[in-house]
Structure formats: structure tokens, C-alpha cells
CSV table of C-alpha atoms in Angstrom, one decimal:
chain,number,residue,atom,x,y,z
A,1,UNK,CA,96.7,126.9,90.8
A,2,UNK,CA,95.5,130.3,92.0
A,3,UNK,CA,95.2,130.1,95.7
A,4,UNK,CA,93.0,133.1,96.0
A,5,UNK,CA,90.3,131.6,93.8
A,6,UNK,CA,90.9,127.9,94.4
A,7,UNK,CA,88.6,126.4,97.0
A,8,UNK,CA,86.1,129.3,97.5
A,9,UNK,CA,85.6,129.7,93.8
A,10,UNK,CA,85.3,125.9,93.4
A,11,UNK,CA,82.6,125.6,96.0
A,12,UNK,CA,80.8,128.7,94.6
A,13,UNK,CA,80.7,127.2,91.1
A,14,UNK,CA,79.7,123.8,92.5
A,15,UNK,CA,76.7,125.4,94.2
A,16,UNK,CA,75.8,127.2,91.0
A,17,UNK,CA,76.0,124.0,89.1
A,18,UNK,CA,73.7,122.3,91.7
A,19,UNK,CA,71.2,125.1,91.2
A,20,UNK,CA,71.2,124.5,87.4
A,21,UNK,CA,73.1,127.7,86.5
A,22,UNK,CA,75.5,127.3,83.6
A,23,UNK,CA,79.1,128.0,84.5
A,24,UNK,CA,80.9,126.5,81.5
A,25,UNK,CA,82.4,123.6,83.5
A,26,UNK,CA,82.1,119.9,82.9
A,27,UNK,CA,82.9,117.1,85.3
A,28,UNK,CA,80.5,117.3,88.2
A,29,UNK,CA,78.6,114.3,86.9
A,30,UNK,CA,79.2,111.0,88.5
A,31,UNK,CA,79.7,109.5,85.1
A,32,UNK,CA,83.5,109.6,85.2
A,33,UNK,CA,83.7,107.6,81.9
A,34,UNK,CA,82.4,110.6,80.0
A,35,UNK,CA,84.9,112.8,81.7
A,36,UNK,CA,87.7,110.4,80.8
A,37,UNK,CA,87.0,110.7,77.1
A,38,UNK,CA,87.7,114.4,76.9
A,39,UNK,CA,91.2,115.7,77.6
A,40,UNK,CA,90.0,119.2,78.5
A,41,UNK,CA,87.5,117.8,81.0
A,42,UNK,CA,90.2,115.7,82.5
A,43,UNK,CA,92.4,118.7,83.0
A,44,UNK,CA,89.4,120.5,84.6
A,45,UNK,CA,88.8,117.5,86.9
A,46,UNK,CA,92.5,117.6,88.0
A,47,UNK,CA,92.1,121.2,88.9
A,48,UNK,CA,88.8,120.5,90.7
A,49,UNK,CA,90.5,117.7,92.7
A,50,UNK,CA,93.5,119.9,93.6
A,51,UNK,CA,91.2,122.8,94.7
A,52,UNK,CA,89.4,120.5,97.2
A,53,UNK,CA,92.7,120.3,99.1
A,54,UNK,CA,92.0,123.6,100.9
A,55,UNK,CA,94.5,126.4,101.2
A,56,UNK,CA,97.9,125.6,100.0
A,57,UNK,CA,101.1,127.5,99.2
A,58,UNK,CA,101.6,128.7,95.6
A,59,UNK,CA,102.3,125.8,93.4
A,60,UNK,CA,105.1,127.7,91.7
A,61,UNK,CA,107.0,128.9,94.8
A,62,UNK,CA,110.7,128.4,94.7
A,63,UNK,CA,112.0,125.2,96.2
A,64,UNK,CA,115.5,124.4,97.4
A,65,UNK,CA,117.5,121.5,98.8
A,66,UNK,CA,120.4,121.0,101.1
A,67,UNK,CA,122.5,117.8,101.2
A,68,UNK,CA,122.9,116.9,104.8
A,69,UNK,CA,125.0,113.7,104.4
A,70,UNK,CA,126.1,111.1,101.8
A,71,UNK,CA,127.0,107.5,102.7
A,72,UNK,CA,127.5,104.2,100.9
A,73,UNK,CA,124.9,101.5,101.7
A,74,UNK,CA,125.5,98.1,100.2
A,75,UNK,CA,125.1,98.7,96.5
A,76,UNK,CA,123.7,102.2,96.6
A,77,UNK,CA,124.5,105.8,97.6
A,78,UNK,CA,122.2,107.3,100.2
A,79,UNK,CA,121.8,111.0,100.4
A,80,UNK,CA,120.1,112.6,103.3
A,81,UNK,CA,118.4,115.8,102.2
A,82,UNK,CA,116.6,118.8,103.8
A,83,UNK,CA,114.1,120.1,101.3
A,84,UNK,CA,112.3,123.5,101.4
A,85,UNK,CA,109.1,122.5,99.6
A,86,UNK,CA,106.3,124.4,101.3
A,87,UNK,CA,107.9,127.4,103.0
A,88,UNK,CA,106.4,126.3,106.4
A,89,UNK,CA,108.5,123.3,107.5
A,90,UNK,CA,111.6,121.8,106.1
A,91,UNK,CA,111.1,118.3,104.7
A,92,UNK,CA,113.7,115.6,105.5
A,93,UNK,CA,114.2,113.1,102.7
A,94,UNK,CA,116.2,110.1,101.5
A,95,UNK,CA,117.5,110.0,98.0
A,96,UNK,CA,119.1,106.6,97.0
A,97,UNK,CA,120.9,105.9,93.7
A,98,UNK,CA,122.8,102.9,92.3
A,99,UNK,CA,126.6,103.1,92.9
A,100,UNK,CA,127.6,102.5,89.3
A,101,UNK,CA,124.5,103.7,87.4
A,102,UNK,CA,124.8,105.9,84.3
A,103,UNK,CA,122.5,109.0,84.1
A,104,UNK,CA,119.8,109.6,83.2
A,105,UNK,CA,118.1,107.0,85.3
A,106,UNK,CA,114.4,106.1,85.9
A,107,UNK,CA,113.2,107.3,89.3
A,108,UNK,CA,110.6,106.2,91.8
A,109,UNK,CA,108.9,108.5,94.4
A,110,UNK,CA,108.3,106.1,97.3
A,111,UNK,CA,105.6,107.3,99.7
A,112,UNK,CA,105.7,105.8,103.2
A,113,UNK,CA,102.8,104.3,105.0
A,114,UNK,CA,101.0,105.2,108.2
A,115,UNK,CA,100.2,102.2,110.4
A,116,UNK,CA,100.7,104.3,113.5
A,117,UNK,CA,104.5,104.3,113.0
A,118,UNK,CA,104.9,108.0,113.3
A,119,UNK,CA,108.6,107.8,114.1
A,120,UNK,CA,109.4,105.7,111.0
A,121,UNK,CA,108.3,107.8,108.1
A,122,UNK,CA,110.8,107.9,105.3
A,123,UNK,CA,112.9,105.3,107.0
A,124,UNK,CA,110.5,102.7,105.7
A,125,UNK,CA,112.4,103.0,102.4
A,126,UNK,CA,115.6,101.8,103.9
A,127,UNK,CA,114.3,99.6,106.8
A,128,UNK,CA,111.0,98.2,105.6
A,129,UNK,CA,108.0,97.7,107.9
A,130,UNK,CA,106.1,95.0,109.8
A,131,UNK,CA,103.6,94.6,106.9
A,132,UNK,CA,106.4,95.0,104.3
A,133,UNK,CA,108.8,92.3,105.5
A,134,UNK,CA,110.8,91.8,102.4
A,135,UNK,CA,114.0,93.4,101.3
A,136,UNK,CA,113.7,97.2,101.8
A,137,UNK,CA,112.7,99.0,98.7
A,138,UNK,CA,115.8,101.1,98.6
A,139,UNK,CA,117.8,97.9,98.0
A,140,UNK,CA,115.3,96.4,95.6
A,141,UNK,CA,114.9,99.5,93.4
A,142,UNK,CA,118.6,100.6,93.3
A,143,UNK,CA,119.6,97.0,92.3
A,144,UNK,CA,117.1,97.4,89.4
A,145,UNK,CA,118.8,100.6,88.3
A,146,UNK,CA,116.4,103.1,89.7
A,147,UNK,CA,116.9,106.2,91.8
A,148,UNK,CA,114.4,106.6,94.6
A,149,UNK,CA,113.2,109.5,96.8
A,150,UNK,CA,111.2,109.3,100.0
A,151,UNK,CA,110.2,112.2,102.1
A,152,UNK,CA,108.9,112.5,105.7
A,153,UNK,CA,105.3,113.6,105.5
A,154,UNK,CA,103.7,116.0,108.0
A,155,UNK,CA,103.7,114.4,111.6
A,156,UNK,CA,105.9,111.5,110.5
A,157,UNK,CA,109.6,110.7,110.9
A,158,UNK,CA,111.7,113.7,111.7
A,159,UNK,CA,108.5,115.8,111.4
A,160,UNK,CA,106.7,113.8,114.1
A,161,UNK,CA,105.9,115.1,117.6
A,162,UNK,CA,102.4,116.5,117.4
A,163,UNK,CA,99.4,114.1,117.5
A,164,UNK,CA,97.6,113.5,114.3
A,165,UNK,CA,94.2,114.4,115.6
A,166,UNK,CA,95.4,117.6,117.2
A,167,UNK,CA,97.3,118.7,114.1
A,168,UNK,CA,94.4,117.8,111.9
A,169,UNK,CA,92.0,120.0,113.9
A,170,UNK,CA,94.4,123.0,113.8
A,171,UNK,CA,94.7,122.7,110.0
A,172,UNK,CA,90.9,122.9,109.7
A,173,UNK,CA,90.9,126.0,111.7
A,174,UNK,CA,93.5,127.5,109.4
A,175,UNK,CA,91.5,126.6,106.3
A,176,UNK,CA,93.8,123.7,105.4
A,177,UNK,CA,93.5,120.0,105.5
A,178,UNK,CA,96.3,117.5,106.5
A,179,UNK,CA,95.9,115.4,103.3
A,180,UNK,CA,96.1,118.5,101.1
A,181,UNK,CA,99.4,119.5,102.8
A,182,UNK,CA,100.8,116.0,102.3
A,183,UNK,CA,99.8,115.9,98.7
A,184,UNK,CA,101.3,119.4,98.1
A,185,UNK,CA,104.7,118.2,99.5
A,186,UNK,CA,104.6,115.2,97.3
A,187,UNK,CA,103.9,117.3,94.2
A,188,UNK,CA,106.8,119.6,95.1
A,189,UNK,CA,109.1,116.6,95.8
A,190,UNK,CA,108.3,115.5,92.2
A,191,UNK,CA,109.3,119.0,91.1
A,192,UNK,CA,112.6,118.6,93.0
A,193,UNK,CA,113.3,115.2,91.4
A,194,UNK,CA,112.9,116.7,87.9
A,195,UNK,CA,115.6,119.2,88.7
A,196,UNK,CA,118.2,116.5,89.4
A,197,UNK,CA,120.6,115.7,86.6
A,198,UNK,CA,120.6,111.9,87.3
A,199,UNK,CA,116.8,111.7,86.7
A,200,UNK,CA,115.2,110.6,83.4
A,201,UNK,CA,112.0,112.7,83.6
A,202,UNK,CA,110.3,110.5,81.0
A,203,UNK,CA,110.6,107.5,83.4
A,204,UNK,CA,109.0,108.5,86.7
A,205,UNK,CA,107.1,106.0,88.9
A,206,UNK,CA,105.2,106.2,92.1
A,207,UNK,CA,104.8,103.5,94.7
A,208,UNK,CA,103.7,103.1,98.3
A,209,UNK,CA,101.7,101.0,100.7
A,210,UNK,CA,98.6,101.9,102.7
A,211,UNK,CA,98.8,105.7,103.1
A,212,UNK,CA,101.6,105.6,100.6
A,213,UNK,CA,99.3,103.7,98.2
A,214,UNK,CA,96.7,106.5,98.4
A,215,UNK,CA,99.4,109.1,98.0
A,216,UNK,CA,100.8,107.3,94.9
A,217,UNK,CA,97.4,107.3,93.3
A,218,UNK,CA,96.6,111.0,94.1
A,219,UNK,CA,100.1,112.1,92.9
A,220,UNK,CA,99.7,110.2,89.7
A,221,UNK,CA,96.1,111.5,89.2
A,222,UNK,CA,97.2,115.1,89.6
A,223,UNK,CA,100.5,115.1,87.8
A,224,UNK,CA,100.9,113.5,84.4
A,225,UNK,CA,104.7,113.4,84.7
A,226,UNK,CA,104.2,110.1,86.7
A,227,UNK,CA,104.3,107.4,84.0
A,228,UNK,CA,103.7,104.3,86.2
A,229,UNK,CA,101.7,104.1,89.5
A,230,UNK,CA,102.0,101.0,91.7
A,231,UNK,CA,99.7,101.1,94.8
A,232,UNK,CA,99.8,98.5,97.6
A,233,UNK,CA,96.8,97.7,99.8
A,234,UNK,CA,94.7,100.9,99.9
A,235,UNK,CA,92.5,101.1,96.8
A,236,UNK,CA,89.5,102.1,98.9
A,237,UNK,CA,86.1,102.7,97.5
A,238,UNK,CA,84.5,105.5,99.6
A,239,UNK,CA,80.9,104.3,99.4
A,240,UNK,CA,81.9,100.7,100.1
A,241,UNK,CA,83.9,101.8,103.2
A,242,UNK,CA,80.8,103.7,104.5
A,243,UNK,CA,78.5,100.8,103.8
A,244,UNK,CA,80.9,98.5,105.7
A,245,UNK,CA,81.0,100.9,108.7
A,246,UNK,CA,84.8,101.3,108.2
A,247,UNK,CA,85.5,105.0,108.4
A,248,UNK,CA,87.4,104.7,111.6
A,249,UNK,CA,89.7,102.1,110.1
A,250,UNK,CA,91.6,104.9,108.2
A,251,UNK,CA,93.4,107.7,110.0
A,252,UNK,CA,91.8,111.1,110.2
A,253,UNK,CA,94.5,112.4,107.8
A,254,UNK,CA,92.6,110.5,105.0
A,255,UNK,CA,89.5,112.7,105.0
A,256,UNK,CA,89.1,115.7,102.7
A,257,UNK,CA,86.2,118.1,103.2
A,258,UNK,CA,83.5,117.8,100.4
A,259,UNK,CA,85.5,115.1,98.5
A,260,UNK,CA,82.8,112.6,98.0
A,261,UNK,CA,80.3,115.3,96.8
A,262,UNK,CA,82.4,115.5,93.6
A,263,UNK,CA,84.7,112.5,93.4
A,264,UNK,CA,84.6,108.8,93.9
A,265,UNK,CA,87.7,106.7,94.2
A,266,UNK,CA,87.1,105.6,90.6
A,267,UNK,CA,86.9,109.2,89.5
A,268,UNK,CA,90.3,110.0,91.1
A,269,UNK,CA,92.0,106.9,89.7
A,270,UNK,CA,90.5,107.4,86.3
A,271,UNK,CA,92.7,110.6,86.0
A,272,UNK,CA,95.7,108.3,85.9
A,273,UNK,CA,94.5,106.7,82.6
A,274,UNK,CA,95.8,106.0,80.1
A,275,UNK,CA,99.1,105.8,82.0
A,276,UNK,CA,100.2,102.5,83.6
A,277,UNK,CA,98.6,101.7,86.9
A,278,UNK,CA,99.0,98.4,88.8
A,279,UNK,CA,97.1,97.9,92.1
A,280,UNK,CA,97.6,95.0,94.5
A,281,UNK,CA,95.1,94.3,97.4
A,282,UNK,CA,94.3,91.7,100.0
A,283,UNK,CA,91.0,89.9,99.9
A,284,UNK,CA,90.8,90.1,103.7
A,285,UNK,CA,92.0,93.7,104.1
A,286,UNK,CA,89.2,95.6,105.9
A,287,UNK,CA,90.7,98.9,104.7
A,288,UNK,CA,89.6,98.0,101.2
A,289,UNK,CA,86.2,96.2,101.2
A,290,UNK,CA,86.1,93.7,98.4
A,291,UNK,CA,82.9,95.0,96.9
A,292,UNK,CA,84.6,98.4,96.5
A,293,UNK,CA,87.7,96.8,94.9
A,294,UNK,CA,85.5,95.1,92.3
A,295,UNK,CA,83.6,98.3,91.6
A,296,UNK,CA,86.8,100.3,91.0
A,297,UNK,CA,88.2,97.5,88.9
A,298,UNK,CA,85.1,97.5,86.7
A,299,UNK,CA,85.1,101.3,86.4
A,300,UNK,CA,88.7,101.5,85.5
A,301,UNK,CA,88.5,98.7,83.0
A,302,UNK,CA,85.9,100.7,81.2
A,303,UNK,CA,87.9,103.9,81.4
A,304,UNK,CA,91.1,102.3,80.1
A,305,UNK,CA,89.1,100.5,77.3
A,306,UNK,CA,87.6,103.9,76.3
A,307,UNK,CA,91.1,105.3,75.9
A,308,UNK,CA,92.5,102.3,74.0
A,309,UNK,CA,94.8,101.3,76.9
A,310,UNK,CA,93.3,98.1,78.2
A,311,UNK,CA,96.6,96.6,79.1
A,312,UNK,CA,97.7,99.6,81.2
A,313,UNK,CA,95.4,98.9,84.2
A,314,UNK,CA,95.5,95.8,86.4
A,315,UNK,CA,94.2,94.9,89.8
A,316,UNK,CA,95.5,91.8,91.5
A,317,UNK,CA,93.7,90.5,94.6
A,318,UNK,CA,95.7,88.1,96.8
A,319,UNK,CA,94.6,85.9,99.8
A,320,UNK,CA,96.0,88.2,102.5
A,321,UNK,CA,95.0,91.1,104.7
A,322,UNK,CA,96.8,94.4,105.0
A,323,UNK,CA,100.2,92.9,104.2
A,324,UNK,CA,102.6,92.9,101.3
A,325,UNK,CA,103.2,89.3,100.3
A,326,UNK,CA,106.3,88.0,98.4
A,327,UNK,CA,104.0,87.4,95.4
A,328,UNK,CA,102.8,91.0,95.5
A,329,UNK,CA,106.4,92.2,95.6
A,330,UNK,CA,107.4,90.1,92.7
A,331,UNK,CA,104.5,91.3,90.6
A,332,UNK,CA,105.1,94.9,91.5
A,333,UNK,CA,108.7,94.8,90.5
A,334,UNK,CA,107.9,93.1,87.3
A,335,UNK,CA,105.4,95.9,86.6
A,336,UNK,CA,108.1,98.6,87.1
A,337,UNK,CA,110.5,96.7,84.9
A,338,UNK,CA,108.0,96.6,82.2
A,339,UNK,CA,106.8,100.2,82.4
A,340,UNK,CA,109.9,102.1,83.2
């Protein structure tokens, strides 16, 4: 992506399109099903989505990694890493791999949640969380033969300290947005994973809950190297959230300038198709109003059908709120076994 022409050029072209001036670009229509039927339009839509994320470092800047420590944890090896992904702030990360696994191995990029647990961050992978009470995903996934990476996102874990609202406001002044900076780090973390000799780059998955759910969807929408996306309890339809008076239920990190002028939640998730996508949600979760869940489900069923991949999209709704149940966990792990 060319930083110099990304967001300003995108907004200029958008204004021209609104005025009826031909600019040779498809995809501003709300009819995402038409967009999904054309590979060229889908690539354009990915570029448009990325360009909405404000000013970001060059996508091709050199990245590097330092191994801080290595230790044995039950049945897996845990590496602590310091990643230079963005050139602004080092990114602490965990990389876990099975003790006796044979490379190349499938890999999962695990994105941590928010929940106000700013100090937890990537440790959610190895410790779990109050709304993820089962066996920590590091244990689950390595026992299944997967490698797994989790990074601390901006303002979380070892990168915490500044308040979310304060940092968000500064990023706006600087022409950035917090979500864009988080997504950029995730994309570069994926680049790092693809450099590791243990990783089977044809078998990459993304999984996360809440904020991590949204991250898994955006990462999968923007980067086709992700072959299977599993999102937990945050498939939120923007219009349904507004209609339900629920904007303050999500952290301020969630909001991207101009996003809903050009994309619905269905539009974003349609960019994952025809790759595998499994979503789990709670019927009583006020972060994901039920009317919005049903709308997205219907839209994505149509998209996947149009691409001849009806069996690659599935939404399961469970009788719970913002909480990963044992049944959800079982269904998610079964999905990963099947797809990777």
C-alpha cells in the first residue's frame, strides 16, 4: 500500500464517486454480493478497507525478531519474543509450539481480547480469561499439533500504561487511528510467522474472542494467507448496534473514521469468502445484537453460495452472553481440525 496516496486519495475518489464522476473503481455500492463475485473488485475492496485505517508505516518495511527467553511449559515450548513490526514500538509476543512436533506445522495467530484487562494482553493465550474459563488456548492448540503466536496490542500487556481514550485522541491528531495501528501489527505478525521454518504457510488460522474476534475477521479479510478464521463473540453489525443504542458497549479503539460510509460488517466479512469462517455468538450478548447477527448470517450465506462454498461459512448462536462456553470451545476446535 502506498502511504502517500492511501487515505487522502481514497477519500478524494470517494467524493468523486458520490458526485457521479467516473473514476474506474468498483465496490462503493452497498451490494457486497456483486463485489464478492469479482476477484478484481474484491482486491480493490481490500485496498479500500486497508486505506481507511489512516496513516500507517510502509507495508513492506523490514521486520525483525529477538528471542528473549525459551522455556518448557507442560507439553509445549514457549518462546518470548520482541518483534520490531512497526518501527515505533517493540511488540512483545508469545510463540508456542509442541515439544515433539515435526515441521512444517499449521499455525494459529491468536488475538487477545479487551474486556478492560489492559495488563493481560498476550498472556490470555497462556492464562485464559474470566470469560474464557477453559484450558488456555496455548495448551489446547499445541496439544492438537499447532504452533501459535500472540502479540501484545497497543496499550495492552507489556505495552500498557497509557489510557485508551488518551492514546486514541493522540492518534487522531497524528492522522492515525488506534484500530488501524493494531491491524497493521497483526498483518506484520503474520509476515513474521511466514518467515519461521516451523510454519506451514498453507495452513494458517486466526482465532480470538471479543476484540480478538474482530481482529481475526479483519486480518482474514485483508490477508488471504489466512485459510481459516474462527471468531468468538464479536460479530457485530454496525447498523444494528446503532439502532440498539449500543455504541458505548465497545471500546473507543473499535471505531474507524468513515468506515460505515463504505463498509458494513457483512462487507468486511465477505472478503474472507470463500475461505473457511466459523463464528460463535451468544444470544444474550449485548455487544452483538441478535438482529445484526441474523443479518450478517444471511448476507454471508448468500456470498458463500455465490462462490460455490456454502459449507465454508457457519454461524452458531448459543444460549449465553459474552462468554465462551465449553460447547463453543469444542465446536471451534473441531472447526480447526477440519480446516487446517
